[in-house]
Coordinates of C-alpha atoms in Angstrom, one line a residue:
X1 CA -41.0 94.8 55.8
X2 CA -41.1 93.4 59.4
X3 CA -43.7 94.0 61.5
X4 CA -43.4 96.3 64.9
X5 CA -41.4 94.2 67.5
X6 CA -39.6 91.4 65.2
X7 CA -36.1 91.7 65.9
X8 CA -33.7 88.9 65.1
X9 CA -31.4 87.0 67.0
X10 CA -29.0 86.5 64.3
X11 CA -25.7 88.1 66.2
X12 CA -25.8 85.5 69.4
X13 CA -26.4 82.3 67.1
X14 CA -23.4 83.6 65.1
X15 CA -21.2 84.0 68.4
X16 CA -22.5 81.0 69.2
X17 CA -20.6 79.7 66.0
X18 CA -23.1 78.9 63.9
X19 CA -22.2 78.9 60.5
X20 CA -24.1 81.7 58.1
X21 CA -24.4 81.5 54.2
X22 CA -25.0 84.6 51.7
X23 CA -25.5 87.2 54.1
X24 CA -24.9 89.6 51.0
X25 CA -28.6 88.0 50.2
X26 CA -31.7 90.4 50.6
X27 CA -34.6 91.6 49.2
X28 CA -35.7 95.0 48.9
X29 CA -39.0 96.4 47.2
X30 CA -41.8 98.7 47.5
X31 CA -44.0 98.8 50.7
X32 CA -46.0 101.5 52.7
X33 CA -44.5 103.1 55.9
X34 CA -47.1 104.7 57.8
X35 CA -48.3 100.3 58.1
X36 CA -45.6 98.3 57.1
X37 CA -47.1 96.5 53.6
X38 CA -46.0 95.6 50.7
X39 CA -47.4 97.2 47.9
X40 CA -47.1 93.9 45.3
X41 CA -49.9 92.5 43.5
X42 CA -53.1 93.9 42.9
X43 CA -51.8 97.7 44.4
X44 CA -49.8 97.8 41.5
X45 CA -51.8 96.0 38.8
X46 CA -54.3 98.7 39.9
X47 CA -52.3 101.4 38.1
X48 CA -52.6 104.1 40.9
X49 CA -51.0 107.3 40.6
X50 CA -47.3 107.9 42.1
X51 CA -46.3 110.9 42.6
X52 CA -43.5 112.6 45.2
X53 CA -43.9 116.0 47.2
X54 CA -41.6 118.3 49.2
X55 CA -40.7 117.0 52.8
X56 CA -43.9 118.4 54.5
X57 CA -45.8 115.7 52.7
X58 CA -48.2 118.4 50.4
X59 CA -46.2 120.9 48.8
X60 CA -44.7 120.6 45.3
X61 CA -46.3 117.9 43.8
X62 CA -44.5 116.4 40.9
X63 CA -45.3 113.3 38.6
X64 CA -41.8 112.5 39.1
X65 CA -42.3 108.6 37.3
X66 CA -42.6 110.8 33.8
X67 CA -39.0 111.8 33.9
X68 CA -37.9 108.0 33.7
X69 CA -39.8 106.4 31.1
X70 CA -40.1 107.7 27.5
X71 CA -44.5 108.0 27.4
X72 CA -47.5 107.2 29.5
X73 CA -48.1 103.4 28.4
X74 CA -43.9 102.2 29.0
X75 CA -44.7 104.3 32.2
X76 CA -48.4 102.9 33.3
X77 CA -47.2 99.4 32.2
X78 CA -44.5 99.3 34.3
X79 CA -47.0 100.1 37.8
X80 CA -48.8 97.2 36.0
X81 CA -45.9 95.0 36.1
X82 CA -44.6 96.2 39.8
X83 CA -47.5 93.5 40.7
X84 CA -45.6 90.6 40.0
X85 CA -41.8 92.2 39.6
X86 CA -42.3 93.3 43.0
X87 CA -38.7 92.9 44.4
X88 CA -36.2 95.2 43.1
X89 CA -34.2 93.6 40.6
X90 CA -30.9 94.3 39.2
X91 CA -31.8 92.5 36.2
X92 CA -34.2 95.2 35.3
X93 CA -33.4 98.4 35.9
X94 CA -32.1 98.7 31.8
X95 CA -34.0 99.3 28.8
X96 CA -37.1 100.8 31.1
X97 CA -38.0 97.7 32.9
X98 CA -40.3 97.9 36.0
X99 CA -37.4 98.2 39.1
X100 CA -36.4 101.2 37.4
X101 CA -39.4 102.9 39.4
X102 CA -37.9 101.7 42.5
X103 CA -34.5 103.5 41.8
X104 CA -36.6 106.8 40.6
X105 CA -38.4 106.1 44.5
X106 CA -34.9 106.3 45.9
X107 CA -33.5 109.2 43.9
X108 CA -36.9 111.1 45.3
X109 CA -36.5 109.9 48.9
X110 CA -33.1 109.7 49.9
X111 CA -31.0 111.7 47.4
X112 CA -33.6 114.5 47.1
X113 CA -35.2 114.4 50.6
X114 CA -38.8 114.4 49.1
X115 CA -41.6 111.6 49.9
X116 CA -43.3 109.6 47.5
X117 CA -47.0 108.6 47.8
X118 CA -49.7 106.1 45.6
X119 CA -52.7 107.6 45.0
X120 CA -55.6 105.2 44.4
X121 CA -58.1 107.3 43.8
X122 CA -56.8 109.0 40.3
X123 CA -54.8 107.0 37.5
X124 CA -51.4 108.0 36.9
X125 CA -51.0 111.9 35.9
X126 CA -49.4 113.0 32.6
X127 CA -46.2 115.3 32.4
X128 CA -43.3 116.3 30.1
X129 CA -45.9 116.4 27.4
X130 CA -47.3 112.6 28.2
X131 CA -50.4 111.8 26.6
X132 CA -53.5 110.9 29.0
X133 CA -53.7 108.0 31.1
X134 CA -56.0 105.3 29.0
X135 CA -56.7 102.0 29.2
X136 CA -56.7 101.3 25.7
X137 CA -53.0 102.7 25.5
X138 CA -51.8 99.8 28.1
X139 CA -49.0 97.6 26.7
X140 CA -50.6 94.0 25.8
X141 CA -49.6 92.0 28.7
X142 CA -51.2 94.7 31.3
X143 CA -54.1 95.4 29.0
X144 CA -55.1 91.6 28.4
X145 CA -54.6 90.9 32.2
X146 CA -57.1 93.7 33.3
X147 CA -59.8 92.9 30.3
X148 CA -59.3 89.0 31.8
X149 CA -60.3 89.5 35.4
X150 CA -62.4 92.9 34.1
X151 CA -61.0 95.5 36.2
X152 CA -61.6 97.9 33.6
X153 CA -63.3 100.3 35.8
X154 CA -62.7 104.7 35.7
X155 CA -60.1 104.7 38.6
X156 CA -57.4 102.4 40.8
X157 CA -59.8 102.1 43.7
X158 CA -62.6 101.0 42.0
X159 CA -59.8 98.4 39.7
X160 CA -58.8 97.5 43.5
X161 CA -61.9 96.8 44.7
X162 CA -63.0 94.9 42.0
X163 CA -59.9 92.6 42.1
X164 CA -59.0 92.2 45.9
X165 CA -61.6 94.1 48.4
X166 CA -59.5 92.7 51.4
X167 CA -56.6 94.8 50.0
X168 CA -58.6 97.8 51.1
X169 CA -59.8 96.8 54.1
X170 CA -56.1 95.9 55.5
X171 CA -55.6 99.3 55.4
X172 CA -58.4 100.2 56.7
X173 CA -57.7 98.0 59.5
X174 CA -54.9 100.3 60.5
X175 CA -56.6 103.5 60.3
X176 CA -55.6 104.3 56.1
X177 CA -58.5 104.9 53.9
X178 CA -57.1 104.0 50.3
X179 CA -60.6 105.9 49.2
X180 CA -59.9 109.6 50.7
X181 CA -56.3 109.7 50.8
X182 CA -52.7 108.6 49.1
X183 CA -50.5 106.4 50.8
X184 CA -46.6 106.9 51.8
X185 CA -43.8 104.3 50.3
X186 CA -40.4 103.4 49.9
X187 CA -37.9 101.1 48.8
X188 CA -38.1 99.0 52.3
X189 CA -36.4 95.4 53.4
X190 CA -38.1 92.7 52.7
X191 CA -35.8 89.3 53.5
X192 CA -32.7 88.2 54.6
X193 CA -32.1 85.8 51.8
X194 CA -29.4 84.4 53.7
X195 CA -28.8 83.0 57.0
X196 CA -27.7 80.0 59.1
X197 CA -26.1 77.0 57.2
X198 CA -28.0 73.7 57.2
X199 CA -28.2 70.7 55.6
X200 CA -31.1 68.8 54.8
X201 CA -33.1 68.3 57.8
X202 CA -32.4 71.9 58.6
X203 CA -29.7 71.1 61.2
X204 CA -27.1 73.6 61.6
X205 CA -23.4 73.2 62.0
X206 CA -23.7 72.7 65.4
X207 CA -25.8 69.7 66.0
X208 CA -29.1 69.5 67.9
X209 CA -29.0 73.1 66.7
X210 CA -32.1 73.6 64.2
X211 CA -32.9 76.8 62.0
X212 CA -36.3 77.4 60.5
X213 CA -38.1 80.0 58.9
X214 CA -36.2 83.3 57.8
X215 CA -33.5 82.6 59.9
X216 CA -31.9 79.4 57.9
X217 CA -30.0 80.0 55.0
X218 CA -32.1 78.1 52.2
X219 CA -34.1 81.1 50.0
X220 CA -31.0 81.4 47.2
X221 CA -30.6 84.8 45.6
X222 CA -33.6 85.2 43.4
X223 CA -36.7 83.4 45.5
X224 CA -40.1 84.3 44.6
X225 CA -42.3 85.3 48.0
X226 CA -43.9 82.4 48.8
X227 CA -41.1 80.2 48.9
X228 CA -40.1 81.8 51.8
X229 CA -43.1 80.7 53.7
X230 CA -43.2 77.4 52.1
X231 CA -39.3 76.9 53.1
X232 CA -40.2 77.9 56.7
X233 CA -43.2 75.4 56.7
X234 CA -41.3 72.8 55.3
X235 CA -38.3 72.9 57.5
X236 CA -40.5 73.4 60.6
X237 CA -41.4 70.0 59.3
X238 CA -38.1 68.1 58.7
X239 CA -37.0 69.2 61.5
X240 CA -39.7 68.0 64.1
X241 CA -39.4 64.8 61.7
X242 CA -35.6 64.3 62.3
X243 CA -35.8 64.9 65.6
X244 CA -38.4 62.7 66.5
X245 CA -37.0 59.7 64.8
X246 CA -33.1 60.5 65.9
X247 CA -33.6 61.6 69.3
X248 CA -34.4 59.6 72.4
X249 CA -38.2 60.6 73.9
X250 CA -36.6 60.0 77.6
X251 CA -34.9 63.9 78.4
X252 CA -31.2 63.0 80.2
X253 CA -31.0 64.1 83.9
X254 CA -27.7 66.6 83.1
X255 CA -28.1 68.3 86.4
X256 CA -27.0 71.3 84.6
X257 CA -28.6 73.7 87.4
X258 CA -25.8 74.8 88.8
X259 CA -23.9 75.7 86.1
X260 CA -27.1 77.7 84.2
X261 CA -27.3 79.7 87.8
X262 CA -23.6 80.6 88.0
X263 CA -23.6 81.7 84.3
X264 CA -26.8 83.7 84.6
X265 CA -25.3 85.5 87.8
X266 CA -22.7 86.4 86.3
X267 CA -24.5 88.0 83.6
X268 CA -26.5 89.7 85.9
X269 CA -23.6 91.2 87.5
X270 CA -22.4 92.5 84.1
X271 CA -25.6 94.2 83.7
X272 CA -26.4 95.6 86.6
X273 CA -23.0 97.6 86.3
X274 CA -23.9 99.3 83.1
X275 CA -26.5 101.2 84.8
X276 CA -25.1 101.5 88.1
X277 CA -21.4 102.1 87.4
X278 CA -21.1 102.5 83.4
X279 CA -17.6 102.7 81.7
X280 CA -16.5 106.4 81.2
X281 CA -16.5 105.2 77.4
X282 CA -20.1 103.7 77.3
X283 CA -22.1 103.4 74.5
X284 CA -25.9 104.7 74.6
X285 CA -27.9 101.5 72.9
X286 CA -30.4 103.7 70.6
X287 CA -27.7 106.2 69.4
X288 CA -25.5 103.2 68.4
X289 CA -29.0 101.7 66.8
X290 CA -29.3 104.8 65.1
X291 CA -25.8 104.6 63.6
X292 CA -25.9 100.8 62.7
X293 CA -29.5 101.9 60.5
X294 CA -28.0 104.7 58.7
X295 CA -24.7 102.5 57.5
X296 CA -26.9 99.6 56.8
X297 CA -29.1 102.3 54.8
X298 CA -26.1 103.6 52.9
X299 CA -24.1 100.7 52.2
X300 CA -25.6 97.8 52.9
X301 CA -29.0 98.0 51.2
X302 CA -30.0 98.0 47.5
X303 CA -27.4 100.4 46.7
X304 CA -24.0 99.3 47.0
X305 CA -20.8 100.7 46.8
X306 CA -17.9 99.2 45.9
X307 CA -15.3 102.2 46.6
X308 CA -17.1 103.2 50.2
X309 CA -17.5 99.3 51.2
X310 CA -13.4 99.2 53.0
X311 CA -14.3 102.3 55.6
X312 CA -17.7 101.1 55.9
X313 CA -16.2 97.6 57.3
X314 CA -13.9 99.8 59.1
X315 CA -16.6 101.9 61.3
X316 CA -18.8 98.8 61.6
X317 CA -15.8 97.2 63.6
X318 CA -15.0 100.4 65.3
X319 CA -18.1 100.0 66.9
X320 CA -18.1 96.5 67.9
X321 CA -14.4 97.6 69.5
X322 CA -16.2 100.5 71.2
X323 CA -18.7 98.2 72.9
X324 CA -16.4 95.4 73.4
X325 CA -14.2 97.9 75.5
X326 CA -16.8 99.8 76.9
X327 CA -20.2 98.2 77.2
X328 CA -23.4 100.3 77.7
X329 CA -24.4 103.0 79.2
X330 CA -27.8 102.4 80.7
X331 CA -30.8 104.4 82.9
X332 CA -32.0 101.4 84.6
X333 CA -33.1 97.5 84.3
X334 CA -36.2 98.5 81.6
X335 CA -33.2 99.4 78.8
X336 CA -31.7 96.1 79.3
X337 CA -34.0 94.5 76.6
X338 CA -33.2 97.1 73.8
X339 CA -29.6 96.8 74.6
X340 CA -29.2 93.1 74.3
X341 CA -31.3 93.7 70.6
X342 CA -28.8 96.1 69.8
X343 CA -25.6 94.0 70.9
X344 CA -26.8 91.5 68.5
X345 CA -27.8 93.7 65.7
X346 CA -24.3 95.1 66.0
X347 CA -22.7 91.5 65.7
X348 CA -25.0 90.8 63.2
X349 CA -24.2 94.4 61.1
X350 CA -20.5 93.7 60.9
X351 CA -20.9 89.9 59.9
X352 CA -23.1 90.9 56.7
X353 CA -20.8 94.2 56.0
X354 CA -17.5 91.5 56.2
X355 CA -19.7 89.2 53.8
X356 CA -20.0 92.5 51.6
X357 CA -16.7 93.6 51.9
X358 CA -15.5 90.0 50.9
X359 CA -18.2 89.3 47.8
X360 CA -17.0 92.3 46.3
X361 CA -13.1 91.9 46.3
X362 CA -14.2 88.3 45.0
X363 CA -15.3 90.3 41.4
X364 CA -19.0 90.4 42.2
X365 CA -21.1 92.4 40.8
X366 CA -25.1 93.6 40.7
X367 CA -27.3 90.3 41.0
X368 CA -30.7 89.6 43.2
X369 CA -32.0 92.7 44.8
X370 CA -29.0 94.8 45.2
X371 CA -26.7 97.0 42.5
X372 CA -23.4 97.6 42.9
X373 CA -22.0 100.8 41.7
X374 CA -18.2 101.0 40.8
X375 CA -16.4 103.6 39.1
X376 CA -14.4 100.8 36.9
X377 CA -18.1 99.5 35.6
X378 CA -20.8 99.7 32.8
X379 CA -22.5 103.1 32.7
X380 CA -26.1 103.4 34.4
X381 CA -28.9 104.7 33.0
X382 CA -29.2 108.1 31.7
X383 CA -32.4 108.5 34.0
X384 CA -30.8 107.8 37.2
X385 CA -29.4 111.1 37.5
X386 CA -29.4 111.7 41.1
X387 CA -27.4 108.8 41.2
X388 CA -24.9 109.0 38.8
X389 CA -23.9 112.7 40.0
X390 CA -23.7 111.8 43.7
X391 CA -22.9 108.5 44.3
X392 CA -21.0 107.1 40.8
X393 CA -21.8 106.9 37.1
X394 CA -21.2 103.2 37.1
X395 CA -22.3 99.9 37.9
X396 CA -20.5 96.4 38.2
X397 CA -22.4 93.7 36.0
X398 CA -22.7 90.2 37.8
X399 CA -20.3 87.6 37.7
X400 CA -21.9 84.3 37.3
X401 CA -18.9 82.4 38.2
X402 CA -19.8 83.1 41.8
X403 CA -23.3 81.2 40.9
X404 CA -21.5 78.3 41.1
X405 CA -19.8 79.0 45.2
X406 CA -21.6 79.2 47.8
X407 CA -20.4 81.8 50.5
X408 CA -19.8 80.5 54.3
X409 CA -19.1 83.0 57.2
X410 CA -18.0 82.1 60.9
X411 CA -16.9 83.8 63.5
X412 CA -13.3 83.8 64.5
X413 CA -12.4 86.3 67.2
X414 CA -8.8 85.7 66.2
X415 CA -9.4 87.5 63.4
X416 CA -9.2 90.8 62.1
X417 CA -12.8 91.7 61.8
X418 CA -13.8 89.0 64.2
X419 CA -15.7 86.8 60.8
X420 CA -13.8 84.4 58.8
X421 CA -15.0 83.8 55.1
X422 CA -14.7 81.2 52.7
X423 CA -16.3 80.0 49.4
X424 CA -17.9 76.5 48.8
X425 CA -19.1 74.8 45.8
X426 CA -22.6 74.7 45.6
X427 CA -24.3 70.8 46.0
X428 CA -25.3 69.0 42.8
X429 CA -29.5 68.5 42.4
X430 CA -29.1 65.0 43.3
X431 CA -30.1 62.7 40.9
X432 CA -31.7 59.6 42.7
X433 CA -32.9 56.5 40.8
X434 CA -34.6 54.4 43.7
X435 CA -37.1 51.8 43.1
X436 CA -40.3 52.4 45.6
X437 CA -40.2 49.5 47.2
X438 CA -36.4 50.3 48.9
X439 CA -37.3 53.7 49.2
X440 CA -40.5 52.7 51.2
X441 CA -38.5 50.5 53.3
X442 CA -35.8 52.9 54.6
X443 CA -38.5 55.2 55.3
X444 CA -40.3 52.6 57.6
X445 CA -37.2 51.8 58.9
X446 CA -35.7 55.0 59.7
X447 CA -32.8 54.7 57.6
X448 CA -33.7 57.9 55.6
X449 CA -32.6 60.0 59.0
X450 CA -29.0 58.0 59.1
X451 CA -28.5 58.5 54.9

């Protein structure tokens, strides 16, 4: 769910040859679209209606939620639990569990074309011959949580206003009143669990190279939300650590001018010719964008398929061939911007559809925030209907032998699809016995950057 204007870089550090780990690592989850939030927490724990319409946003609406869960308090309890289940989870899509509401959201949106809204201002509808809404009805675990922080009020809005007022005023902020009007979602990205390779200062394979925040490889396949922040905080930190105790304060005269202005005119030359004298074959930068969306949307997101996974590589590196061949095709200097994004969101595509491609012949199966279907697999669930009849009946279990291998991706233009991949054996939890006294000393001394 990033905000307007975040685009990564993540296709230039990799031809750079930076080494990336568990790119097959995201997170996917529920989050507004009209302002780009997610709806975790207190928007669930709330208990707001959710309810899907035909594609003009008004007509037809349907309590489509009562069509996956067997009565009003598995259904309501599940909202409830949305709050703190947030991320879409492989793990519990069975047996009713709460990310079977984010599958139902899919089967609405993208495999029946409809739209999905929250509705704060009325609890959630009955259907199918559902008893009422009630609070008393609530499974324990929602029903002991509300009477607790005593949001036992009529209606969501007034449960979310009693709980978290700043959760209302957000949208508010951006011009959505929660109070006089239901709010749009879908199943949206959240993180790039994966990323760049480093070790413990958070130095990358290259060295002097350091990756923090999102970008490094370090959130694992099940990470709850803040960790990322607190990962990003705390390798902003090693970092600046290592680097000032490692690195000389004194900057070496390199007299590297020269060479940065011959490299940067040639560039220039390159693009300059894509507007003024484009390749017969040139590629448009926001119709190949489009394209790269739509196959990441497809194959690449929380729905995976095994069968389609081979062709998908296949058109992913068509594309990068395309490019390669041809460059772009460009109206003047003020595309130049989008069509460097896109060149590295096209690098970037293929590399995580190669990791894909390669997890999966590996034998791995469903795990984090992502299913994989497979017509050799354990049935789905009856309720997923839309998905069994047009994408596949079946979905591979994981296989927690691959726990214990880490997955390392490079790129190697000498090969086939331009990424090599190998597997690694995860690092032990180290298990230090130090006395304070040494420990103290090779911290004074430096000695704990050289280790």
């Amino acid at each position: 769910v990033y905000p307007h204007g975040q685009v990564g870089l993540h296709g230039k550090a990799l031809l750079a040859g930076l080494k990336a780990v568990n790119l097959t690592e995201s997170q996917y989850g529920l989050a507004s679209i009209k302002f780009r939030w997610n709806v975790s927490g207190t928007y669930m724990q709330a208990i707001p209606r959710i309810f899907s319409t035909a594609a003009d946003g008004h007509s037809e609406p349907r309590e489509f939620l009562c069509d996956y869960f067997p009565d009003m308090p598995t259904l309501a309890g599940n909202i409830f639990l949305k709050g703190y289940q947030w991320p879409f989870d492989a793990q519990r899509i069975v047996d009713f569990q709460s990310s079977l509401i984010d599958l139902a959201v899919y089967e609405e949106t993208v495999l029946r074309g409809r739209r999905v809204f929250m509705d704060f201002r009325s609890n959630p509808l009955p259907a199918n011959g559902f008893d009422a809404f009630s609070l008393e009805s609530l499974p324990d675990e929602a029903r002991l949580y509300l009477e607790a922080t005593g949001a036992l009020q009529e209606t969501p809005i007034q449960r979310l206003r009693h709980m978290n007022p700043p959760a209302i005023e957000i949208y508010a902020e951006h011009h959505i009143d929660l109070t006089s009007e239901p709010l749009e979602i879908a199943v949206c990205a959240q993180h790039l669990n994966g990323g760049f390779a480093v070790d413990k200062w958070w130095q990358s394979n290259i060295p002097n190279v350091f990756v923090i925040g999102e970008m490094a490889g370090t959130h694992g396949v099940k990470r709850p939300g803040g960790s990322a922040l607190n990962a990003g905080q705390t390798g902003a930190l090693r970092a600046a650590a290592y680097i000032a105790n490692t690195s000389s304060w004194q900057v070496p005269s390199l007299n590297i001018e020269p060479v940065l202005e011959e490299q940067l005119t040639e560039q220039l030359l390159v693009l300059t010719k894509q507007w003024t004298s484009p390749h017969p074959g040139a590629l448009v930068p926001g119709e190949l964008l489009s394209k790269i969306r739509e196959r990441m949307t497809r194959c690449a997101a929380q729905i995976r398929n095994a069968t389609d996974i081979g062709s998908t590589l296949r058109e992913a590196l068509a594309d990068v061939t395309a490019y390669r061949n041809s460059g772009w095709k460009l109206n003047g200097p003020e595309e130049l911007a989008e069509a460097l994004q896109v060149e590295s969101m096209l690098y970037t595509h293929l590399a995580m559809i190669v990791a894909i491609d390669d997890y999966i012949a590996r034998g791995g199966g469903s795990r984090g925030s992502y299913i994989i279907l497979d017509d050799e697999g354990i049935p789905l669930p009856e309720q997923v209907g839309e998905i069994r009849a047009q994408l596949s009946p079946f979905w591979r279990p994981e296989n927690p032998e691959l726990r214990k291998v880490v997955q390392v991706l490079c790129y190697d233009p000498a090969n086939e699809y331009l990424f090599a991949v190998q597997t690694t054996p995860v690092r032990p939890i180290p298990n230090l016995q130090s006395v304070f006294e040494t420990t103290w000393a090779q911290y004074r001394t430096g000695e704990i950057y050289r280790m």
